[in-house]
Each structure stands twice: as structure tokens, then as C-alpha cells.
Amino acid sequence: MEVLLRKSIIKDYNVNFCKEKVEQILTEYIRVKYSYANIISKGEEFYNSSTVSNWNDMPRLSSINYNDRIGNKICFKVFNEQEALRIKSDIDELYKKFTDQEKDYFDCVLLNRLPQKVVEDKYDISRGGLEIIKQSCIVKSAMHFNVAVSK
């Protein structure tokens, strides 16, 4: 089981800037995750256009032409899928470095944007008691994503 970071380590980092950087990464993850989910839910309709009724009607190309509209859509789909899977994999690796309390803080507050009070109530701790957990989670996340900002 992992442990919280020591206060001496946390004080070497600017927690507020680290939190901003981590939130930017998580915002991008959510964007590509839902963009890809929307593409999947549309199915073949995603590729349809006013000039071409169906991707299957297109002449077969040996490679994707990124200058056409359908090629751009395929590139967009592939990029979003790869980016979502990459960030998800990074987050899964990050979970291995967290304590249970840090996982809950990360999931509830950073990823799902729920109020911090949810974690406080779950563990029956005060705002001050959650502060070290919060800071440890943020700094670990920033160090994992290589965006930690030193003081």
C-alpha cells in the first residue's frame, strides 16, 4: 500500500499550479474520451457527407488522404481513440501510486468535479484533515504526468 507524500516534499512544489496543470490534463482526457464515444455512437453516420453517401462507396486508397473530409474524420477518430487510451492508461498507472483516500479525492474532486465535502464525509475528516491528502494527491499526479511545478 502506498503512503502519503511527506510535508517536506509537498512544500517543495507549488500545489496550486500543479493542480491547474493536472486539471488541464484531465479536461483534455474528458474531451477526447467523450469525442471518441460520440464518434462510436454515430457509427457509419459519422463518415457520411453531402458529396459521398457512404465510406464504402469511396474508391479504395492504399493510405488515408488527410486532405479530404473523410480522411480528416478518420484521423480525428483515430487520434481521439489513441489519446483517450493513452491518458486512461496513465491514470490507471497513477492509481497504483495512490492511497485509498487519494484515489477517492482524485476520482471525486479532480476527475468528477464533485465538492471536496464528499470525501470529507466519506472518511469522516475535517477540511484540515483532508488538506494533506489533497496536496499529496495533487503533487503525486503532477509528478506522474511530468507537469509538477517547483517553488
Short mmCIF file of N, CA, C and O in Angstrom, two decimals, residues 25-119:
data_model
loop_
_atom_site.label_atom_id
_atom_site.label_comp_id
_atom_site.label_asym_id
_atom_site.label_seq_id
_atom_site.Cartn_x
_atom_site.Cartn_y
_atom_site.Cartn_z
N ILE A 25 -4.90 18.45 -17.94
CA ILE A 25 -4.75 17.09 -18.49
C ILE A 25 -6.06 16.33 -18.38
O ILE A 25 -6.49 15.67 -19.33
N LEU A 26 -6.72 16.43 -17.23
CA LEU A 26 -7.98 15.71 -17.04
C LEU A 26 -9.09 16.27 -17.93
O LEU A 26 -9.93 15.52 -18.42
N THR A 27 -9.09 17.58 -18.15
CA THR A 27 -10.06 18.19 -19.06
C THR A 27 -9.86 17.67 -20.48
O THR A 27 -10.83 17.34 -21.17
N GLU A 28 -8.62 17.57 -20.91
CA GLU A 28 -8.32 17.02 -22.24
C GLU A 28 -8.74 15.56 -22.32
O GLU A 28 -9.29 15.11 -23.33
N TYR A 29 -8.49 14.80 -21.26
CA TYR A 29 -8.90 13.39 -21.23
C TYR A 29 -10.41 13.27 -21.39
O TYR A 29 -10.90 12.47 -22.19
N ILE A 30 -11.15 14.07 -20.66
CA ILE A 30 -12.62 14.02 -20.74
C ILE A 30 -13.08 14.43 -22.14
O ILE A 30 -13.98 13.81 -22.71
N ARG A 31 -12.45 15.44 -22.72
CA ARG A 31 -12.82 15.88 -24.06
C ARG A 31 -12.63 14.78 -25.10
O ARG A 31 -13.54 14.46 -25.84
N VAL A 32 -11.45 14.16 -25.11
CA VAL A 32 -11.20 13.13 -26.12
C VAL A 32 -12.00 11.87 -25.83
O VAL A 32 -12.45 11.19 -26.76
N LYS A 33 -12.21 11.58 -24.58
CA LYS A 33 -13.00 10.40 -24.22
C LYS A 33 -14.42 10.52 -24.75
O LYS A 33 -14.94 9.59 -25.36
N TYR A 34 -15.04 11.67 -24.54
CA TYR A 34 -16.41 11.84 -24.99
C TYR A 34 -16.50 12.11 -26.48
O TYR A 34 -17.48 11.74 -27.11
N SER A 35 -15.49 12.73 -27.07
CA SER A 35 -15.47 12.88 -28.52
C SER A 35 -15.44 11.52 -29.18
O SER A 35 -16.17 11.25 -30.13
N TYR A 36 -14.59 10.63 -28.67
CA TYR A 36 -14.49 9.29 -29.22
C TYR A 36 -15.79 8.51 -28.98
O TYR A 36 -16.27 7.81 -29.87
N ALA A 37 -16.39 8.66 -27.79
CA ALA A 37 -17.65 7.97 -27.51
C ALA A 37 -18.75 8.45 -28.46
O ALA A 37 -19.57 7.64 -28.92
N ASN A 38 -18.76 9.73 -28.77
CA ASN A 38 -19.76 10.26 -29.71
C ASN A 38 -19.54 9.71 -31.12
O ASN A 38 -20.49 9.42 -31.83
N ILE A 39 -18.29 9.57 -31.52
CA ILE A 39 -17.98 9.01 -32.83
C ILE A 39 -18.48 7.58 -32.92
O ILE A 39 -19.11 7.18 -33.89
N ILE A 40 -18.22 6.80 -31.87
CA ILE A 40 -18.65 5.41 -31.85
C ILE A 40 -20.17 5.31 -31.90
O ILE A 40 -20.73 4.48 -32.62
N SER A 41 -20.85 6.17 -31.15
CA SER A 41 -22.31 6.09 -31.12
C SER A 41 -22.94 6.47 -32.46
O SER A 41 -24.00 5.96 -32.81
N LYS A 42 -22.27 7.32 -33.24
CA LYS A 42 -22.81 7.69 -34.55
C LYS A 42 -22.60 6.59 -35.58
O LYS A 42 -23.33 6.50 -36.55
N GLY A 43 -21.59 5.78 -35.39
CA GLY A 43 -21.31 4.68 -36.32
C GLY A 43 -20.98 5.19 -37.71
O GLY A 43 -20.24 6.14 -37.89
N GLU A 44 -21.55 4.54 -38.73
CA GLU A 44 -21.29 4.89 -40.13
C GLU A 44 -21.74 6.31 -40.46
O GLU A 44 -21.20 6.95 -41.35
N GLU A 45 -22.72 6.81 -39.76
CA GLU A 45 -23.23 8.16 -40.00
C GLU A 45 -22.13 9.21 -39.83
O GLU A 45 -22.16 10.26 -40.45
N PHE A 46 -21.14 8.92 -38.97
CA PHE A 46 -20.05 9.86 -38.73
C PHE A 46 -19.30 10.18 -40.02
O PHE A 46 -18.84 11.29 -40.22
N TYR A 47 -19.20 9.19 -40.93
CA TYR A 47 -18.42 9.37 -42.15
C TYR A 47 -19.23 9.93 -43.31
O TYR A 47 -18.67 10.33 -44.31
N ASN A 48 -20.54 9.90 -43.21
CA ASN A 48 -21.38 10.36 -44.32
C ASN A 48 -21.19 11.85 -44.56
O ASN A 48 -20.98 12.63 -43.65
N SER A 49 -21.29 12.23 -45.82
CA SER A 49 -21.18 13.64 -46.18
C SER A 49 -22.17 13.95 -47.28
O SER A 49 -22.80 13.06 -47.84
N SER A 50 -22.28 15.21 -47.64
CA SER A 50 -23.21 15.60 -48.70
C SER A 50 -22.69 15.17 -50.07
O SER A 50 -23.45 15.01 -51.00
N THR A 51 -21.38 14.97 -50.21
CA THR A 51 -20.82 14.60 -51.51
C THR A 51 -20.64 13.10 -51.66
O THR A 51 -20.65 12.59 -52.77
N VAL A 52 -20.49 12.40 -50.57
CA VAL A 52 -20.30 10.96 -50.62
C VAL A 52 -21.30 10.34 -49.66
O VAL A 52 -21.33 10.69 -48.49
N SER A 53 -22.10 9.42 -50.15
CA SER A 53 -23.16 8.88 -49.31
C SER A 53 -22.65 7.89 -48.28
O SER A 53 -23.25 7.73 -47.24
N ASN A 54 -21.56 7.23 -48.55
CA ASN A 54 -21.08 6.23 -47.62
C ASN A 54 -19.59 6.01 -47.86
O ASN A 54 -19.12 6.06 -48.99
N TRP A 55 -18.87 5.73 -46.78
CA TRP A 55 -17.42 5.46 -46.88
C TRP A 55 -17.16 4.28 -47.81
O TRP A 55 -16.20 4.26 -48.56
N ASN A 56 -18.04 3.29 -47.82
CA ASN A 56 -17.85 2.11 -48.66
C ASN A 56 -17.92 2.45 -50.15
O ASN A 56 -17.41 1.70 -50.98
N ASP A 57 -18.57 3.56 -50.52
CA ASP A 57 -18.68 3.96 -51.92
C ASP A 57 -17.41 4.65 -52.42
O ASP A 57 -17.28 4.88 -53.62
N MET A 58 -16.52 5.00 -51.52
CA MET A 58 -15.29 5.68 -51.91
C MET A 58 -14.35 4.69 -52.60
O MET A 58 -14.31 3.51 -52.24
N PRO A 59 -13.60 5.16 -53.57
CA PRO A 59 -12.58 4.28 -54.16
C PRO A 59 -11.57 3.88 -53.08
O PRO A 59 -11.25 4.68 -52.21
N ARG A 60 -11.10 2.70 -53.13
CA ARG A 60 -10.14 2.21 -52.14
C ARG A 60 -8.80 2.92 -52.32
O ARG A 60 -8.28 3.03 -53.43
N LEU A 61 -8.29 3.41 -51.21
CA LEU A 61 -6.99 4.07 -51.23
C LEU A 61 -6.01 3.24 -50.42
O LEU A 61 -6.39 2.60 -49.45
N SER A 62 -4.76 3.26 -50.81
CA SER A 62 -3.77 2.49 -50.08
C SER A 62 -3.41 3.16 -48.75
O SER A 62 -2.90 2.53 -47.86
N SER A 63 -3.67 4.46 -48.65
CA SER A 63 -3.42 5.16 -47.40
C SER A 63 -4.48 6.24 -47.23
O SER A 63 -5.19 6.58 -48.16
N ILE A 64 -4.55 6.77 -46.04
CA ILE A 64 -5.53 7.81 -45.75
C ILE A 64 -5.03 9.13 -46.32
O ILE A 64 -3.88 9.51 -46.12
N ASN A 65 -5.90 9.83 -47.02
CA ASN A 65 -5.58 11.15 -47.53
C ASN A 65 -6.14 12.16 -46.55
O ASN A 65 -7.34 12.31 -46.43
N TYR A 66 -5.27 12.85 -45.84
CA TYR A 66 -5.71 13.76 -44.79
C TYR A 66 -6.22 15.08 -45.35
O TYR A 66 -6.65 15.94 -44.61
N ASN A 67 -6.18 15.25 -46.65
CA ASN A 67 -6.67 16.47 -47.25
C ASN A 67 -8.16 16.41 -47.59
O ASN A 67 -8.75 17.41 -47.94
N ASP A 68 -8.76 15.24 -47.53
CA ASP A 68 -10.19 15.16 -47.79
C ASP A 68 -10.97 15.09 -46.48
O ASP A 68 -10.43 14.82 -45.43
N ARG A 69 -12.26 15.35 -46.57
CA ARG A 69 -13.09 15.45 -45.38
C ARG A 69 -13.20 14.12 -44.65
O ARG A 69 -13.12 14.06 -43.43
N ILE A 70 -13.36 13.04 -45.37
CA ILE A 70 -13.49 11.73 -44.74
C ILE A 70 -12.16 11.31 -44.12
O ILE A 70 -12.11 10.78 -43.02
N GLY A 71 -11.06 11.58 -44.82
CA GLY A 71 -9.74 11.30 -44.27
C GLY A 71 -9.51 12.06 -42.98
O GLY A 71 -8.95 11.53 -42.01
N ASN A 72 -9.96 13.31 -42.95
CA ASN A 72 -9.83 14.11 -41.72
C ASN A 72 -10.64 13.50 -40.60
O ASN A 72 -10.21 13.48 -39.45
N LYS A 73 -11.83 13.02 -40.91
CA LYS A 73 -12.68 12.41 -39.87
C LYS A 73 -12.05 11.13 -39.34
O LYS A 73 -12.10 10.86 -38.14
N ILE A 74 -11.46 10.36 -40.21
CA ILE A 74 -10.80 9.13 -39.76
C ILE A 74 -9.61 9.46 -38.88
O ILE A 74 -9.41 8.86 -37.82
N CYS A 75 -8.85 10.45 -39.30
CA CYS A 75 -7.70 10.89 -38.50
C CYS A 75 -8.16 11.37 -37.13
O CYS A 75 -7.56 11.04 -36.11
N PHE A 76 -9.24 12.16 -37.11
CA PHE A 76 -9.81 12.67 -35.86
C PHE A 76 -10.24 11.52 -34.95
O PHE A 76 -9.96 11.51 -33.75
N LYS A 77 -10.88 10.50 -35.53
CA LYS A 77 -11.35 9.34 -34.75
C LYS A 77 -10.15 8.58 -34.18
O LYS A 77 -10.13 8.26 -32.99
N VAL A 78 -9.19 8.31 -35.00
CA VAL A 78 -8.02 7.54 -34.55
C VAL A 78 -7.26 8.31 -33.48
O VAL A 78 -6.87 7.75 -32.45
N PHE A 79 -7.06 9.61 -33.69
CA PHE A 79 -6.36 10.42 -32.70
C PHE A 79 -7.08 10.40 -31.36
O PHE A 79 -6.47 10.22 -30.32
N ASN A 80 -8.39 10.63 -31.37
CA ASN A 80 -9.15 10.66 -30.13
C ASN A 80 -9.12 9.31 -29.42
O ASN A 80 -9.00 9.26 -28.20
N GLU A 81 -9.21 8.24 -30.17
CA GLU A 81 -9.15 6.92 -29.56
C GLU A 81 -7.78 6.69 -28.92
O GLU A 81 -7.68 6.28 -27.77
N GLN A 82 -6.72 6.98 -29.66
CA GLN A 82 -5.38 6.76 -29.14
C GLN A 82 -5.09 7.65 -27.93
O GLN A 82 -4.51 7.20 -26.95
N GLU A 83 -5.51 8.91 -28.00
CA GLU A 83 -5.26 9.84 -26.90
C GLU A 83 -6.05 9.43 -25.66
O GLU A 83 -5.52 9.46 -24.54
N ALA A 84 -7.31 9.05 -25.82
CA ALA A 84 -8.12 8.61 -24.68
C ALA A 84 -7.52 7.37 -24.04
O ALA A 84 -7.44 7.27 -22.81
N LEU A 85 -7.09 6.42 -24.85
CA LEU A 85 -6.49 5.20 -24.31
C LEU A 85 -5.15 5.48 -23.62
O LEU A 85 -4.86 4.89 -22.58
N ARG A 86 -4.37 6.40 -24.18
CA ARG A 86 -3.07 6.74 -23.57
C ARG A 86 -3.27 7.39 -22.20
O ARG A 86 -2.63 7.01 -21.22
N ILE A 87 -4.16 8.37 -22.14
CA ILE A 87 -4.38 9.06 -20.86
C ILE A 87 -5.01 8.11 -19.85
O ILE A 87 -4.65 8.11 -18.67
N LYS A 88 -5.94 7.27 -20.30
CA LYS A 88 -6.57 6.28 -19.41
C LYS A 88 -5.51 5.34 -18.84
O LYS A 88 -5.52 5.01 -17.65
N SER A 89 -4.59 4.92 -19.68
CA SER A 89 -3.50 4.06 -19.23
C SER A 89 -2.63 4.77 -18.20
O SER A 89 -2.25 4.18 -17.17
N ASP A 90 -2.34 6.06 -18.44
CA ASP A 90 -1.57 6.85 -17.48
C ASP A 90 -2.31 6.97 -16.15
O ASP A 90 -1.71 6.87 -15.08
N ILE A 91 -3.61 7.19 -16.21
CA ILE A 91 -4.40 7.31 -14.99
C ILE A 91 -4.43 5.98 -14.24
O ILE A 91 -4.32 5.96 -13.00
N ASP A 92 -4.54 4.88 -14.96
CA ASP A 92 -4.51 3.56 -14.31
C ASP A 92 -3.19 3.33 -13.59
O ASP A 92 -3.16 2.77 -12.50
N GLU A 93 -2.09 3.75 -14.21
CA GLU A 93 -0.78 3.63 -13.55
C GLU A 93 -0.70 4.54 -12.34
O GLU A 93 -0.12 4.18 -11.32
N LEU A 94 -1.29 5.72 -12.44
CA LEU A 94 -1.29 6.67 -11.33
C LEU A 94 -2.05 6.11 -10.13
O LEU A 94 -1.63 6.29 -8.99
N TYR A 95 -3.15 5.42 -10.37
CA TYR A 95 -3.95 4.83 -9.29
C TYR A 95 -3.11 3.89 -8.41
O TYR A 95 -3.34 3.78 -7.22
N LYS A 96 -2.13 3.25 -9.00
CA LYS A 96 -1.29 2.32 -8.25
C LYS A 96 -0.42 3.06 -7.22
O LYS A 96 0.05 2.45 -6.27
N LYS A 97 -0.22 4.36 -7.43
CA LYS A 97 0.63 5.16 -6.53
C LYS A 97 -0.16 5.83 -5.41
O LYS A 97 0.43 6.43 -4.53
N PHE A 98 -1.48 5.74 -5.46
CA PHE A 98 -2.34 6.43 -4.51
C PHE A 98 -2.73 5.56 -3.32
O PHE A 98 -2.83 4.34 -3.45
N THR A 99 -2.99 6.22 -2.20
CA THR A 99 -3.67 5.56 -1.09
C THR A 99 -5.16 5.56 -1.45
O THR A 99 -5.58 6.20 -2.41
N ASP A 100 -5.98 4.84 -0.69
CA ASP A 100 -7.41 4.80 -0.97
C ASP A 100 -8.03 6.19 -0.88
O ASP A 100 -8.90 6.55 -1.68
N GLN A 101 -7.59 6.97 0.08
CA GLN A 101 -8.13 8.32 0.24
C GLN A 101 -7.75 9.22 -0.94
O GLN A 101 -8.56 10.01 -1.41
N GLU A 102 -6.52 9.08 -1.40
CA GLU A 102 -6.09 9.87 -2.56
C GLU A 102 -6.87 9.46 -3.81
O GLU A 102 -7.23 10.32 -4.63
N LYS A 103 -7.12 8.17 -3.97
CA LYS A 103 -7.93 7.71 -5.11
C LYS A 103 -9.31 8.34 -5.08
O LYS A 103 -9.81 8.81 -6.11
N ASP A 104 -9.91 8.36 -3.92
CA ASP A 104 -11.24 8.95 -3.80
C ASP A 104 -11.20 10.45 -4.07
O ASP A 104 -12.09 10.98 -4.73
N TYR A 105 -10.19 11.13 -3.58
CA TYR A 105 -10.07 12.56 -3.85
C TYR A 105 -9.89 12.80 -5.35
O TYR A 105 -10.54 13.66 -5.94
N PHE A 106 -9.02 12.02 -5.97
CA PHE A 106 -8.77 12.15 -7.40
C PHE A 106 -10.05 11.91 -8.20
O PHE A 106 -10.42 12.72 -9.05
N ASP A 107 -10.73 10.81 -7.90
CA ASP A 107 -11.96 10.46 -8.63
C ASP A 107 -13.07 11.48 -8.41
O ASP A 107 -13.68 11.96 -9.36
N CYS A 108 -13.34 11.77 -7.15
CA CYS A 108 -14.49 12.63 -6.82
C CYS A 108 -14.23 14.10 -7.15
O CYS A 108 -15.05 14.73 -7.82
N VAL A 109 -13.13 14.63 -6.70
CA VAL A 109 -12.90 16.07 -6.79
C VAL A 109 -12.23 16.47 -8.10
O VAL A 109 -12.71 17.36 -8.80
N LEU A 110 -11.13 15.83 -8.45
CA LEU A 110 -10.41 16.25 -9.64
C LEU A 110 -11.06 15.77 -10.94
O LEU A 110 -11.21 16.53 -11.89
N LEU A 111 -11.46 14.51 -10.97
CA LEU A 111 -12.00 13.95 -12.21
C LEU A 111 -13.49 14.25 -12.39
O LEU A 111 -13.91 14.65 -13.46
N ASN A 112 -14.27 14.06 -11.34
CA ASN A 112 -15.72 14.23 -11.47
C ASN A 112 -16.23 15.58 -11.01
O ASN A 112 -17.43 15.83 -11.05
N ARG A 113 -15.34 16.43 -10.50
CA ARG A 113 -15.69 17.80 -10.09
C ARG A 113 -16.77 17.86 -9.01
O ARG A 113 -17.57 18.77 -8.97
N LEU A 114 -16.79 16.87 -8.13
CA LEU A 114 -17.70 16.90 -7.00
C LEU A 114 -17.09 17.76 -5.90
O LEU A 114 -15.87 17.96 -5.87
N PRO A 115 -17.90 18.24 -4.97
CA PRO A 115 -17.33 19.04 -3.88
C PRO A 115 -16.42 18.19 -2.98
O PRO A 115 -16.63 16.99 -2.80
N GLN A 116 -15.44 18.82 -2.42
CA GLN A 116 -14.48 18.18 -1.53
C GLN A 116 -15.18 17.57 -0.32
O GLN A 116 -14.71 16.61 0.27
N LYS A 117 -16.32 18.12 0.03
CA LYS A 117 -17.11 17.66 1.18
C LYS A 117 -17.47 16.18 1.05
O LYS A 117 -17.60 15.48 2.07
N VAL A 118 -17.62 15.68 -0.16
CA VAL A 118 -17.96 14.27 -0.39
C VAL A 118 -16.89 13.37 0.22
O VAL A 118 -17.20 12.39 0.91
N VAL A 119 -15.64 13.69 -0.02
CA VAL A 119 -14.52 12.89 0.51
C VAL A 119 -14.41 13.09 2.02
O VAL A 119 -14.16 12.13 2.76
#
